[in-house]
Coordinates of C-alpha atoms and ligand atoms in Angstrom, one line a residue:
M26 CA 4.8 -9.3 -80.7
T27 CA 3.6 -10.9 -76.7
N28 CA 0.0 -11.5 -77.2
I29 CA -1.3 -8.9 -74.3
N30 CA -4.4 -11.1 -73.5
T31 CA -2.4 -14.3 -72.9
L32 CA 0.5 -12.1 -70.3
E33 CA -2.5 -10.7 -69.5
R34 CA -4.3 -13.7 -68.4
D35 CA -0.9 -15.6 -67.3
I36 CA 0.5 -12.6 -64.6
L37 CA -3.0 -12.6 -63.7
G38 CA -3.3 -16.3 -63.3
A39 CA -0.2 -16.8 -61.0
V40 CA -1.0 -13.8 -58.9
K41 CA -4.3 -15.1 -57.6
A42 CA -2.0 -19.1 -57.3
A43 CA 0.8 -17.1 -55.6
P44 CA 0.9 -19.3 -51.7
D45 CA 2.9 -16.2 -49.7
E46 CA 3.9 -12.9 -50.1
A47 CA 7.2 -14.4 -51.6
A48 CA 5.8 -16.0 -54.7
L49 CA 4.0 -12.6 -55.2
E50 CA 6.9 -10.7 -55.0
T51 CA 8.7 -12.9 -57.4
I52 CA 5.9 -12.7 -60.1
R53 CA 5.6 -8.8 -59.2
V54 CA 10.2 -9.2 -60.0
A55 CA 9.2 -10.7 -63.5
A56 CA 6.4 -8.4 -64.6
L57 CA 7.4 -5.1 -63.1
G58 CA 11.2 -5.3 -62.4
K59 CA 13.6 -3.3 -64.3
K60 CA 13.4 -6.2 -66.7
G61 CA 9.8 -7.8 -66.3
T62 CA 7.7 -8.3 -69.2
I63 CA 5.5 -6.0 -68.5
S64 CA 8.7 -3.3 -68.5
E65 CA 10.3 -4.2 -71.5
L66 CA 6.7 -4.1 -73.2
L67 CA 6.2 -0.3 -72.2
K68 CA 10.4 0.3 -73.4
T69 CA 9.5 -0.6 -76.9
L70 CA 6.8 2.0 -76.8
G71 CA 9.5 4.4 -77.4
S72 CA 10.5 3.2 -80.7
M73 CA 6.9 2.7 -81.7
S74 CA 5.5 5.5 -84.3
A75 CA 2.9 7.9 -82.7
D76 CA -0.1 6.1 -84.2
E77 CA 1.1 2.9 -83.0
R78 CA 1.6 4.6 -79.4
K79 CA -2.4 5.4 -79.2
I80 CA -3.3 1.7 -79.5
N81 CA -0.1 -0.4 -77.4
G82 CA 0.3 2.9 -75.2
P83 CA -3.4 2.6 -73.5
L84 CA -2.8 -1.3 -73.5
F85 CA 0.5 -2.0 -72.4
N86 CA -0.4 1.0 -69.6
G87 CA -3.8 -0.3 -68.4
L88 CA -2.0 -4.1 -68.6
R89 CA 0.9 -2.6 -65.8
D90 CA -2.4 -1.2 -64.0
K91 CA -4.0 -3.7 -63.8
V92 CA -1.6 -6.4 -62.2
T93 CA -0.6 -3.9 -59.6
F94 CA -3.3 -4.2 -59.1
A95 CA -4.2 -7.3 -59.2
I96 CA -0.4 -8.1 -56.7
A97 CA -1.7 -5.8 -54.4
T98 CA -5.4 -7.1 -54.0
R99 CA -4.0 -10.3 -53.7
K100 CA -0.8 -8.7 -51.2
T101 CA -3.8 -7.8 -48.6
E102 CA -5.4 -11.1 -48.6
L103 CA -2.2 -13.1 -48.3
G104 CA -1.4 -10.8 -45.5
D105 CA -4.7 -11.3 -43.9
A106 CA -5.2 -14.6 -43.3
A107 CA -1.2 -15.3 -41.9
L108 CA -2.7 -13.0 -39.7
N109 CA -5.4 -15.0 -39.7
A110 CA -3.5 -17.8 -38.3
R111 CA -1.5 -17.2 -36.3
L112 CA -4.2 -15.4 -34.0
G113 CA -5.3 -18.8 -34.6
N114 CA -2.8 -20.8 -33.6
E115 CA -1.5 -18.1 -30.8
K116 CA -3.8 -18.7 -27.9
I117 CA -3.5 -16.1 -24.3
D118 CA -4.3 -18.4 -21.0
V119 CA -6.6 -15.8 -19.2
T120 CA -7.1 -17.6 -16.0
L121 CA -3.4 -18.3 -15.4
P122 CA -2.4 -16.4 -11.6
P123 CA -0.2 -14.1 -12.3
R124 CA 3.6 -14.3 -11.9
P125 CA 4.2 -14.1 -8.2
E126 CA 5.5 -10.4 -7.6
P127 CA 7.0 -9.3 -4.0
H128 CA 4.8 -7.7 -2.2
G129 CA 5.9 -4.4 -0.3
S130 CA 4.7 -4.2 3.4
I131 CA 4.4 -1.3 6.0
H132 CA 8.2 -2.2 9.0
P133 CA 6.6 -2.4 12.6
V134 CA 8.5 0.4 13.5
S135 CA 6.2 2.8 11.2
Q136 CA 3.6 0.7 12.1
V137 CA 3.7 1.0 15.9
F138 CA 4.4 4.6 15.2
D139 CA 1.6 4.8 13.4
E140 CA -0.4 3.1 16.4
I141 CA 0.6 5.1 19.1
T142 CA 0.1 9.0 16.5
T143 CA -2.9 6.7 16.6
I144 CA -3.8 6.9 20.0
L145 CA -2.7 9.9 21.1
G146 CA -3.7 12.2 18.7
E147 CA -7.8 10.5 19.9
L148 CA -7.0 11.5 23.2
G149 CA -5.8 15.3 21.6
F150 CA -2.4 15.0 21.5
A151 CA -1.0 16.9 18.8
I152 CA 2.2 15.8 17.1
A153 CA 5.5 17.5 16.9
E154 CA 8.7 17.3 15.2
G155 CA 11.6 18.4 15.6
P156 CA 15.4 17.3 14.1
D157 CA 17.7 14.1 14.4
V158 CA 21.0 17.0 14.8
E159 CA 20.4 18.8 18.2
F160 CA 21.5 21.8 19.5
D161 CA 24.0 20.5 23.0
D162 CA 21.7 23.1 24.5
Y163 CA 18.1 21.6 24.0
N164 CA 19.2 17.7 23.9
F165 CA 20.6 18.8 28.1
T166 CA 20.9 22.2 29.3
K167 CA 17.6 23.6 28.8
L168 CA 16.7 20.4 30.4
N169 CA 18.4 20.8 33.4
I170 CA 21.7 19.0 32.6
P171 CA 24.4 22.1 32.5
P172 CA 28.0 20.3 30.8
D173 CA 29.7 18.2 33.2
H174 CA 26.8 17.5 35.3
P175 CA 27.0 13.9 36.4
A176 CA 23.6 13.1 35.0
R177 CA 25.3 13.3 31.1
Q178 CA 26.9 10.3 31.5
M179 CA 22.9 8.6 31.6
Q180 CA 23.3 8.8 27.5
D181 CA 26.0 7.9 26.2
T182 CA 26.0 10.0 23.3
F183 CA 27.5 10.7 19.4
Y184 CA 28.9 14.3 19.4
L185 CA 29.9 16.1 15.6
A186 CA 32.5 17.6 15.4
K187 CA 33.1 20.8 16.6
Q188 CA 31.9 24.4 14.7
A189 CA 34.3 27.5 14.5
D190 CA 32.6 29.2 18.1
G191 CA 33.6 26.0 19.8
S192 CA 30.4 24.6 19.7
Q193 CA 29.3 21.3 18.5
H194 CA 26.0 20.1 17.9
I195 CA 25.4 16.4 18.6
L196 CA 22.0 13.6 17.2
R197 CA 19.7 13.7 19.8
T198 CA 19.5 11.0 22.3
H199 CA 16.5 11.3 23.4
T200 CA 13.2 13.1 22.1
S201 CA 13.0 15.2 25.6
P202 CA 14.5 18.7 24.0
V203 CA 11.4 18.5 21.3
Q204 CA 9.2 19.6 24.6
V205 CA 12.4 22.9 24.4
R206 CA 11.3 23.3 20.9
T207 CA 7.6 23.5 22.1
M208 CA 8.2 25.1 25.1
L209 CA 10.1 28.1 23.5
R210 CA 7.4 28.1 20.8
Q211 CA 4.6 27.9 22.1
K212 CA 1.8 29.0 24.7
P213 CA 0.9 26.8 27.3
P214 CA -2.1 25.3 26.8
I215 CA 0.6 23.0 24.6
R216 CA -0.5 19.1 24.2
I217 CA 2.1 17.1 22.2
V218 CA 3.7 14.1 21.2
A219 CA 6.4 13.9 19.6
P220 CA 7.8 10.5 17.7
G221 CA 11.0 10.1 16.7
R222 CA 15.2 8.6 15.8
T223 CA 17.3 9.1 18.7
Y224 CA 20.4 8.1 18.8
R225 CA 22.9 6.4 22.1
V226 CA 25.8 4.9 21.2
D227 CA 25.0 0.9 22.5
S228 CA 24.4 -2.1 21.4
D229 CA 22.9 -5.0 22.0
A230 CA 19.7 -7.6 21.8
T231 CA 17.6 -5.1 22.9
H232 CA 19.7 -1.2 22.1
S233 CA 20.2 -0.3 18.9
P234 CA 22.6 3.4 18.5
M235 CA 19.7 4.1 16.2
F236 CA 15.9 4.3 18.0
H237 CA 12.9 5.2 18.8
Q238 CA 11.3 7.9 20.8
F239 CA 7.9 9.4 21.4
E240 CA 7.6 12.1 24.4
L241 CA 4.5 13.1 25.7
L242 CA 4.1 16.4 27.7
V243 CA 1.5 18.4 28.5
I244 CA 1.3 21.5 29.8
D245 CA -1.5 23.8 31.9
E246 CA -2.8 25.6 34.1
G247 CA -3.5 22.7 37.3
I248 CA -2.3 19.3 36.0
H249 CA -0.9 17.0 38.9
L250 CA 1.1 13.5 38.5
G251 CA -3.2 12.3 38.5
H252 CA -3.6 13.2 34.6
L253 CA -0.1 11.7 33.8
K254 CA -0.7 8.3 35.8
W255 CA -5.1 8.3 33.5
T256 CA -3.3 9.4 30.1
I257 CA -0.7 5.8 30.3
E258 CA -3.4 3.8 30.8
E259 CA -5.5 5.1 28.5
F260 CA -2.7 4.7 25.9
C261 CA -2.0 0.7 27.2
K262 CA -5.2 0.0 26.9
A263 CA -5.7 1.3 23.9
F264 CA -2.0 0.5 22.6
F265 CA -1.6 -3.4 24.0
E266 CA -5.3 -3.4 23.2
V267 CA -6.9 -5.1 26.1
D268 CA -10.0 -3.2 28.4
E269 CA -7.9 -3.5 31.9
V270 CA -4.3 -2.5 32.9
E271 CA -2.9 -2.6 36.0
L272 CA 0.0 0.1 36.9
R273 CA 2.9 0.3 38.5
A274 CA 4.5 3.9 39.7
R275 CA 8.7 2.8 41.0
P276 CA 10.5 6.1 42.3
S277 CA 13.3 7.8 39.9
F278 CA 15.9 10.3 38.0
F279 CA 15.7 13.2 35.3
P280 CA 16.6 15.6 36.0
F281 CA 14.5 17.2 33.4
T282 CA 11.5 15.7 36.0
E283 CA 10.4 17.0 39.5
P284 CA 9.3 14.0 40.7
S285 CA 9.8 11.1 38.5
V286 CA 7.9 8.2 38.6
E287 CA 9.4 5.2 35.8
W288 CA 5.8 3.0 34.6
D289 CA 6.3 -0.8 35.1
L290 CA 2.6 -2.8 33.3
R291 CA 1.5 -6.2 34.6
C292 CA 1.6 -9.2 32.7
D293 CA 1.6 -12.2 32.4
R294 CA 4.9 -13.8 30.7
A295 CA 4.2 -17.5 32.7
V296 CA 3.7 -19.1 28.8
P297 CA 7.0 -19.0 26.8
N298 CA 6.7 -17.3 24.1
Q299 CA 3.2 -15.6 25.1
I300 CA 2.5 -11.9 27.5
K301 CA -0.9 -11.4 28.2
F302 CA -2.0 -8.3 29.5
G303 CA -3.4 -6.1 32.6
Q304 CA -3.0 -10.7 34.6
G305 CA 0.0 -12.1 36.0
N306 CA 2.9 -11.6 38.5
D307 CA 4.6 -9.8 35.3
W308 CA 6.3 -6.2 35.5
L309 CA 6.4 -4.5 31.5
E310 CA 9.1 -1.2 32.5
L311 CA 7.6 1.3 30.6
G312 CA 9.4 4.6 29.9
G313 CA 10.6 7.1 32.1
S314 CA 7.9 10.0 33.7
G315 CA 7.6 13.2 35.5
M316 CA 6.6 16.3 36.4
I317 CA 8.2 19.2 34.3
N318 CA 11.2 19.8 37.0
P319 CA 9.9 24.1 37.4
R320 CA 13.9 25.1 36.2
V321 CA 13.2 24.0 33.1
L322 CA 9.9 26.1 32.4
E323 CA 11.7 29.2 33.8
M324 CA 15.2 28.3 31.2
C325 CA 11.9 27.7 28.8
G326 CA 10.4 31.0 29.6
L327 CA 7.5 29.5 31.3
D328 CA 6.4 30.5 34.5
P329 CA 5.7 27.3 37.3
D330 CA 3.9 29.4 39.5
V331 CA 1.4 29.9 36.5
Y332 CA 2.1 26.2 35.0
Q333 CA 2.3 22.5 35.9
G334 CA 2.7 20.1 33.3
F335 CA 3.7 16.1 33.0
A336 CA 6.7 13.8 30.7
F337 CA 6.3 10.6 29.3
G338 CA 9.3 8.8 27.4
G339 CA 9.3 6.0 25.8
G340 CA 10.8 4.1 23.9
I341 CA 8.9 2.8 20.9
D342 CA 11.1 0.4 19.1
R343 CA 10.5 -1.9 22.9
L344 CA 6.7 -1.2 22.5
G345 CA 6.8 -2.8 19.1
M346 CA 8.9 -5.8 20.4
L347 CA 6.9 -6.4 23.0
K348 CA 3.4 -6.3 21.0
Y349 CA 4.3 -8.9 17.9
G350 CA 6.6 -11.1 19.8
V351 CA 11.1 -9.7 18.1
P352 CA 14.0 -11.0 20.2
D353 CA 15.9 -9.1 19.0
I354 CA 16.0 -5.5 18.6
R355 CA 18.6 -5.6 16.4
S356 CA 16.8 -7.4 13.7
F357 CA 14.6 -4.1 13.1
F358 CA 17.1 -2.5 10.7
E359 CA 18.8 -5.4 9.0
S360 CA 16.3 -4.6 6.0
D361 CA 16.2 -9.2 5.6
L362 CA 12.8 -9.4 2.8
R363 CA 12.3 -13.2 4.7
W364 CA 11.8 -10.8 8.3
L365 CA 10.4 -8.1 6.7
R366 CA 7.6 -10.1 5.0
H367 CA 6.6 -12.0 8.4
Y368 CA 6.5 -9.5 10.7
G369 CA 5.2 -6.6 7.8
F370 CA 2.0 -5.2 8.3
A371 CA -0.6 -4.5 4.4
A372 CA 0.3 -1.5 3.2
L373 CA -2.7 -0.3 3.1
D374 CA -4.7 -1.0 6.7
M375 CA -4.4 2.0 7.8
P376 CA -4.6 1.8 12.4
S377 CA -7.7 3.7 14.3
L378 CA -9.1 3.0 17.0
D379 CA -12.8 2.0 15.7
G380 CA -11.4 -0.7 12.6
G381 CA -8.6 -1.9 15.1
L382 CA -5.2 -0.8 15.5
S383 CA -2.9 -4.1 14.1
R384 CA -5.2 -7.1 12.4
Ligands
FA5_3 C1 14.5 9.3 28.5 O1 15.3 9.4 27.2 C2 13.8 10.5 28.6 N1 14.3 11.3 27.8 C3 12.1 10.2 29.1 C4 11.8 10.3 29.5 C5 10.6 12.0 29.1 C6 11.4 10.8 31.5 C7 10.0 12.4 29.5 C8 10.6 12.1 31.9 C9 10.3 12.9 30.9 P1 15.7 6.3 29.4 O2 17.3 7.2 28.9 O3 14.6 5.5 29.7 O4 15.0 8.0 29.0 O5 14.4 6.4 27.4 C10 12.9 5.8 27.1 C11 12.9 4.4 26.6 O6 13.9 4.8 25.5 C12 13.8 2.9 27.1 O7 12.2 3.4 28.4 C13 13.4 2.3 26.1 O8 12.1 1.5 26.1 C14 14.4 3.0 24.9 N2 15.3 2.8 24.7 C15 16.8 3.4 25.4 N3 18.0 3.2 24.9 C16 17.0 2.0 23.6 C17 18.5 1.9 23.3 N4 19.3 2.4 22.8 N5 17.4 1.4 22.4 C18 16.9 0.7 22.2 N6 15.9 1.9 23.1 C19 16.6 2.3 24.0

């Protein structure tokens, strides 16, 4: 019979010397596998007498347990050694710069949007909103532009499909219907700014079919043109970030205001691609305005003998073009990433009058 001590010494010696896990597995199969030396030894117990089994049983089983334990121990040693070797070889250089990722930025139109609402918010105006798809009545009729009025031709309108009752919605051509919505909903004093998307059948370097306007509306007792002029002056100083501005008023015509005034801002465009405000001999168009036509007040349920008001409407994209030197309005809406990286604003720089509007 195999000398148990010799067998134990040989197997344990081989286990200890196993250079890697593959060699260890070969030793395990040779000793403990189905036809392994220890397994064969254990099989002989069946043909032994009870006395022989009493002696050999514990010996063979003890050998199997010792070898099993030695293999497990060696396996852990080899595993640890392999892991240490890998950790020693694999190095992460934490000083490498991170891979450059594209940075998101605030679109210049959103920036100007925020600048305008920040300035007017600090002047005490509440933000009001209206839908892009508007009633013809609010966009035109209640603004004193009845059907077939020639003023409807001033704004080329996108019409939606006719409803079953014959009525027709439109894409609002200006933010002025928010005036109507506000007056119908709220009694004076009213002081709102209504920024938003507007639509006209129009497209060239300074006209976009979808563009953005903002509307100012102030209604109370005793409101006059002086309030309108002061508001526009203060707005321009804050928006263009200058201490002084000079405004020029030109008579104009809007069916919903009487009198109607367009405002120009003195500027200097002598140096190409540069514009300076508050000086020079050029004039920059700011937008339309006027005192609310008494007929509009009446149609919106307010008594014109008690209340007066002013309104102003300007183009947000146009102001952005002027302030940030964008030559073509269409580039705002082309989603060109290189353009957006150049003209975009840092995402966390919120405009504020104290901290600065644009940095
Ligand atoms: C109006 O839309 C009037 N609702 C403004 C108003 C409000 C007058 C309150 C009186 C009282 P106008 O059509 O001029 O007015 O447009 C106002 C501004 O919108 C323009 O000065 C211009 O800056 C901008 N704008 C007009 N059409 C376009 C367009 N297609 N693309 C970009 N900006 C435009």
